[in-house]
XYZ file of C-alpha atoms in Angstrom:
380
model
C 14.919 -13.338 45.335
C 14.745 -11.716 40.756
C 14.342 -13.715 37.806
C 17.521 -14.362 37.421
C 19.073 -15.347 40.507
C 16.651 -17.778 40.552
C 17.626 -19.138 36.833
C 21.231 -19.038 37.516
C 20.656 -20.887 41.394
C 19.010 -23.193 39.376
C 21.912 -23.711 36.205
C 24.243 -24.671 38.824
C 22.724 -26.952 41.203
C 21.675 -28.316 37.414
C 25.564 -29.025 36.543
C 26.138 -29.951 39.762
C 23.916 -32.670 39.528
C 25.683 -33.407 35.752
C 29.623 -33.355 37.196
C 28.041 -35.924 39.582
C 26.018 -38.648 37.777
C 28.465 -38.105 34.586
C 30.838 -38.639 37.527
C 29.566 -41.758 38.312
C 29.238 -43.053 36.130
C 32.866 -43.211 34.825
C 32.420 -41.154 31.765
C 34.991 -38.301 32.427
C 37.708 -40.950 31.907
C 37.938 -42.369 28.737
C 40.928 -43.656 27.377
C 40.919 -43.477 23.251
C 39.751 -39.763 23.810
C 42.547 -39.081 25.859
C 44.665 -41.306 23.313
C 42.704 -38.820 20.669
C 41.395 -41.309 18.615
C 38.519 -38.350 17.206
C 38.479 -38.210 13.805
C 40.778 -40.618 12.963
C 39.253 -43.396 10.255
C 42.111 -45.498 10.387
C 41.813 -45.771 14.099
C 38.385 -46.335 14.174
C 38.287 -49.622 11.062
C 41.354 -50.709 13.576
C 39.328 -51.486 16.760
C 36.117 -52.267 14.714
C 37.889 -54.530 12.645
C 39.915 -56.158 15.466
C 36.020 -56.977 17.198
C 34.288 -58.185 14.505
C 37.275 -61.038 13.641
C 36.667 -64.020 14.651
C 40.548 -64.185 15.010
C 40.822 -61.571 17.665
C 42.927 -60.828 20.559
C 39.419 -60.796 22.694
C 39.049 -64.714 22.091
C 35.036 -64.574 21.601
C 35.204 -65.952 18.244
C 32.845 -65.352 16.596
C 29.943 -63.732 18.399
C 30.664 -60.698 18.542
C 30.394 -60.710 14.246
C 26.938 -62.992 14.459
C 26.658 -60.164 17.073
C 26.855 -57.576 14.712
C 25.342 -58.606 11.749
C 22.387 -59.719 13.738
C 21.565 -56.275 14.581
C 22.185 -54.774 11.147
C 19.244 -57.528 10.627
C 17.156 -56.898 13.540
C 17.409 -52.910 12.295
C 15.980 -54.014 9.249
C 19.170 -52.706 7.490
C 19.630 -56.060 5.310
C 17.495 -59.241 5.128
C 17.199 -62.463 7.053
C 17.490 -64.359 3.894
C 21.445 -63.441 3.787
C 23.302 -65.806 5.589
C 26.671 -65.181 6.195
C 28.668 -68.171 7.076
C 30.748 -67.891 9.608
C 33.532 -70.462 7.670
C 37.420 -69.192 7.517
C 36.457 -66.114 8.141
C 39.088 -63.274 7.452
C 38.229 -59.251 8.591
C 40.897 -57.107 6.666
C 41.887 -53.306 7.136
C 43.490 -51.358 3.817
C 41.944 -53.440 1.435
C 43.878 -52.413 -1.507
C 42.822 -52.771 -5.117
C 42.022 -51.500 -8.408
C 38.840 -50.249 -7.340
C 40.816 -48.358 -4.162
C 41.403 -48.644 -0.680
C 38.684 -49.725 1.563
C 38.183 -49.263 4.799
C 37.218 -52.691 5.955
C 36.771 -55.767 4.623
C 35.224 -59.428 5.862
C 35.030 -61.904 3.706
C 34.460 -65.705 4.669
C 35.505 -69.081 2.303
C 31.548 -69.586 0.887
C 31.946 -65.970 -0.938
C 30.509 -63.479 0.828
C 31.429 -60.225 2.116
C 30.997 -57.935 4.041
C 32.367 -54.248 2.856
C 32.185 -51.637 5.464
C 33.463 -48.095 4.529
C 34.033 -46.065 7.291
C 33.297 -42.181 7.591
C 33.695 -40.454 10.425
C 34.380 -36.657 9.067
C 36.415 -37.025 5.869
C 34.164 -36.076 2.566
C 33.491 -39.012 0.321
C 36.176 -39.618 -2.463
C 35.051 -39.347 -6.725
C 32.473 -42.549 -7.383
C 34.524 -44.457 -4.353
C 31.284 -45.792 -3.285
C 30.499 -47.156 -7.370
C 33.722 -48.374 -7.230
C 33.731 -50.658 -4.221
C 30.283 -51.653 -5.715
C 32.026 -53.405 -9.010
C 34.234 -54.613 -6.255
C 32.289 -56.247 -4.310
C 30.148 -57.811 -7.473
C 33.354 -58.949 -9.330
C 34.807 -60.835 -6.014
C 31.642 -61.999 -4.370
C 28.419 -61.341 -6.431
C 25.411 -60.850 -5.273
C 27.096 -62.189 -1.737
C 27.754 -58.669 -0.162
C 26.988 -56.140 1.268
C 28.258 -52.343 1.007
C 27.620 -50.722 4.205
C 28.339 -47.428 4.451
C 28.983 -46.546 8.261
C 29.305 -42.805 9.164
C 28.006 -41.297 12.751
C 24.622 -40.175 12.296
C 23.860 -42.698 9.223
C 24.157 -40.026 6.446
C 23.486 -41.109 2.895
C 27.198 -40.404 0.814
C 27.663 -37.093 -0.757
C 28.837 -38.443 -3.761
C 26.667 -41.890 -4.147
C 23.672 -41.614 -6.014
C 21.247 -44.759 -4.607
C 19.306 -45.763 -7.402
C 22.896 -46.296 -8.737
C 24.793 -47.691 -5.572
C 22.995 -50.818 -4.004
C 24.657 -49.241 0.159
C 22.915 -49.531 3.443
C 23.324 -46.270 5.392
C 25.042 -47.252 9.034
C 25.634 -45.203 11.910
C 27.215 -45.567 15.196
C 24.705 -43.147 16.440
C 22.669 -45.830 17.007
C 23.764 -49.164 15.095
C 27.425 -50.019 16.529
C 26.559 -48.580 20.030
C 23.316 -51.150 19.581
C 25.737 -53.852 19.014
C 29.012 -52.649 21.314
C 26.094 -53.190 24.170
C 25.188 -56.527 23.205
C 29.438 -56.802 22.966
C 29.240 -55.765 26.058
C 27.116 -58.153 27.433
C 28.524 -61.038 25.862
C 32.215 -60.007 27.660
C 30.623 -59.906 31.005
C 32.900 -62.302 32.548
C 36.080 -61.381 30.711
C 36.904 -58.348 32.340
C 39.570 -56.319 30.494
C 37.419 -57.233 26.638
C 34.592 -56.357 29.273
C 35.561 -52.657 30.508
C 37.293 -51.584 27.023
C 34.627 -51.529 24.596
C 32.642 -49.973 27.674
C 35.344 -47.445 27.069
C 34.879 -46.965 23.656
C 30.879 -47.368 24.123
C 31.753 -43.785 26.038
C 33.890 -42.705 22.735
C 31.269 -43.199 20.496
C 28.618 -42.104 22.511
C 30.702 -38.853 23.100
C 31.816 -38.405 19.361
C 27.447 -38.514 18.603
C 25.911 -36.019 21.694
C 24.923 -39.409 23.125
C 27.008 -39.089 27.196
C 24.969 -38.723 30.120
C 25.879 -35.181 29.635
C 24.451 -33.718 26.704
C 21.420 -35.669 27.419
C 20.605 -33.678 30.324
C 22.091 -30.995 28.619
C 19.092 -30.936 26.543
C 16.716 -31.117 29.648
C 18.714 -27.701 30.539
C 17.888 -26.523 26.883
C 14.324 -27.199 27.543
C 14.142 -25.455 30.763
C 15.488 -22.629 29.139
C 12.686 -22.425 26.112
C 10.305 -21.388 29.455
C 7.995 -18.614 28.639
C 9.220 -17.975 32.586
C 12.505 -18.372 32.105
C 13.267 -16.757 28.629
C 13.702 -13.596 29.207
C 16.412 -14.625 32.095
C 18.872 -16.951 29.663
C 18.699 -14.120 26.575
C 20.390 -11.747 30.071
C 22.173 -13.818 30.658
C 23.542 -14.819 27.862
C 24.046 -11.422 26.344
C 26.457 -10.733 28.880
C 28.239 -13.207 28.919
C 30.667 -12.309 26.481
C 30.841 -9.357 29.040
C 32.089 -11.366 31.733
C 34.189 -13.448 29.262
C 36.245 -10.517 29.163
C 36.207 -9.025 32.493
C 37.399 -11.588 33.754
C 40.274 -11.311 31.620
C 40.842 -7.336 31.683
C 40.424 -7.690 36.181
C 42.157 -11.511 36.716
C 44.095 -12.221 33.966
C 45.977 -9.430 33.304
C 47.280 -8.341 37.214
C 48.277 -12.101 36.447
C 50.441 -11.853 33.686
C 52.295 -8.129 35.246
C 52.998 -10.478 37.980
C 54.397 -13.565 35.572
C 56.358 -10.935 33.580
C 58.176 -9.987 37.128
C 58.725 -13.119 37.798
C 60.515 -14.285 34.902
C 62.009 -10.728 34.188
C 59.785 -9.771 31.190
C 57.484 -7.231 29.855
C 53.885 -7.368 29.683
C 52.727 -5.408 26.425
C 48.665 -5.840 26.652
C 46.763 -4.066 27.378
C 42.340 -4.220 28.338
C 40.322 -4.615 25.711
C 37.475 -6.561 23.756
C 38.947 -10.052 23.466
C 35.971 -11.868 23.108
C 35.115 -10.565 19.915
C 38.400 -9.347 18.210
C 39.625 -11.739 15.417
C 42.861 -12.683 15.852
C 43.136 -11.316 19.677
C 46.122 -12.265 22.399
C 48.633 -10.964 25.508
C 52.676 -10.313 23.933
C 55.102 -10.577 26.618
C 58.559 -8.736 25.704
C 62.038 -10.865 26.848
C 64.708 -8.194 27.722
C 67.660 -10.597 26.406
C 66.121 -11.816 23.536
C 66.869 -8.934 20.070
C 64.887 -9.906 17.250
C 62.155 -12.279 19.380
C 58.578 -11.310 21.367
C 56.868 -14.204 22.758
C 53.271 -13.918 21.705
C 49.384 -15.640 22.749
C 47.035 -16.253 20.188
C 43.833 -17.293 19.428
C 43.477 -17.805 15.783
C 39.831 -18.183 16.177
C 37.142 -16.124 17.260
C 35.787 -16.472 20.139
C 38.591 -17.249 22.431
C 39.606 -20.288 20.661
C 42.280 -22.266 18.966
C 45.237 -20.933 21.332
C 48.979 -20.807 20.220
C 51.971 -19.999 22.383
C 54.998 -19.004 20.170
C 57.738 -17.130 19.199
C 56.931 -13.316 16.361
C 59.735 -11.393 15.347
C 59.787 -7.581 17.175
C 59.398 -5.886 13.640
C 59.530 -6.351 10.324
C 63.543 -4.962 10.445
C 63.537 -7.857 12.786
C 66.741 -10.265 12.244
C 65.840 -13.257 11.262
C 67.899 -15.489 10.699
C 67.619 -17.608 13.695
C 64.111 -18.448 12.572
C 63.990 -20.847 10.620
C 66.224 -23.318 14.261
C 63.334 -21.488 16.541
C 61.217 -23.283 14.617
C 62.648 -26.472 15.163
C 63.477 -26.081 18.430
C 59.545 -25.021 19.176
C 58.043 -28.040 16.951
C 56.253 -25.251 14.803
C 54.523 -22.810 13.011
C 54.452 -21.324 10.109
C 56.514 -19.506 7.162
C 56.777 -15.780 10.052
C 56.132 -17.285 13.388
C 57.377 -20.045 15.171
C 54.334 -21.712 17.904
C 53.347 -24.663 19.428
C 49.262 -25.319 20.363
C 48.083 -24.135 23.889
C 48.552 -27.516 25.980
C 46.300 -27.247 27.992
C 42.216 -25.237 27.774
C 42.999 -24.385 23.757
C 39.172 -22.980 23.829
C 38.391 -20.329 26.177
C 34.837 -21.275 27.737
C 33.774 -22.010 30.807
C 36.398 -24.103 32.106
C 39.670 -22.317 31.322
C 37.634 -18.666 33.574
C 37.638 -21.023 36.558
C 41.354 -21.307 36.200
C 41.981 -18.264 35.712
C 39.685 -17.268 38.651
C 41.421 -20.413 40.161
C 44.908 -19.376 38.923
C 45.688 -21.954 38.174
C 45.591 -20.395 34.730
C 49.085 -17.774 35.934
C 50.503 -21.084 36.652
C 49.703 -23.265 33.374
C 51.310 -20.510 31.418
C 54.242 -19.288 33.282
C 55.158 -23.399 33.358
C 55.156 -22.742 28.920
C 56.779 -19.579 29.659
C 59.345 -21.170 31.139
C 59.552 -23.639 28.847
C 59.475 -22.024 25.591
C 62.633 -20.182 27.424
C 64.269 -22.395 28.868
C 64.517 -24.868 25.071
C 65.343 -21.494 23.419
C 67.703 -19.941 25.282
C 71.277 -21.348 22.655
C 68.972 -20.395 20.332
C 71.727 -17.070 18.497
C 70.262 -14.495 17.012
C 66.738 -15.244 18.667
């Protein structure tokens, strides 16, 4: 067995082991990910606020908030002398004032507060933390802490730490440690516990702390060894050719089959789809005089796939465009399109779907749907 065959067999074993371990952990099933709770900071703030609130529907009173403060202290982010009292605590999201809109405000009847600014992917606003610090000083004197929460505990890009006294808090360490403690606290409350586990797994995914990512590092280490490096490079150098080969020899014939089955004409030919900007596929619809159906990748490397309608030429009649765009549900000033529903980025799973025939079914179903919702549009 040559070195490449040996390495391929080891990688296949590794991927199978990773899938089994991830499946056993239940990490693949996550309602937060399914519902798209990724970069929406307001949604994360609402979730955190509900857990932190002593009046939250979890019915654990102030235990989760106490655990949060203890986690901050154990991590030396706030001093032990900061004794936040649990009398009449309120947790407010999107607290608006002349200083701005704070993501989470936790305050008590003793004029103490935790001010939490939550950043997932959005950038900082001008003087944002300075304004919140001024708000804290006005409302709570020196009895408040300003927390700046990011995925990895980064510094603010718009605040001088010599001027603004803020605490860097990370989802990847602090929030995960706190959530693990909350899971322990809620051990005998299955619904609360499992919801916290789901959210914890979602945070692990956002911060690259999943079992799959940990195991991927093991694979990277293995491929980085002297004995495997040349084989790894040989495989990597041919990956684009492999993806193009699958598209040209397997998918294109499937596209012709789809065209025959739906009475369309498939217009695309073999090419370098992986390395071409705006690569895509085109169908002619005989009964549509002015528009063709297209699939196009918005980003080179087979990423951000869209599907929809484009005028056949610059001279095509486009009086129906507004109606087409309305029924399709999106587009730009020339094309009406939707995000491709499954596998919008064509990497390993999409390539597998092509080889198994699943991709043909997905594409055919989507084309049939688009034809159905536009069949009554005039002058299309």
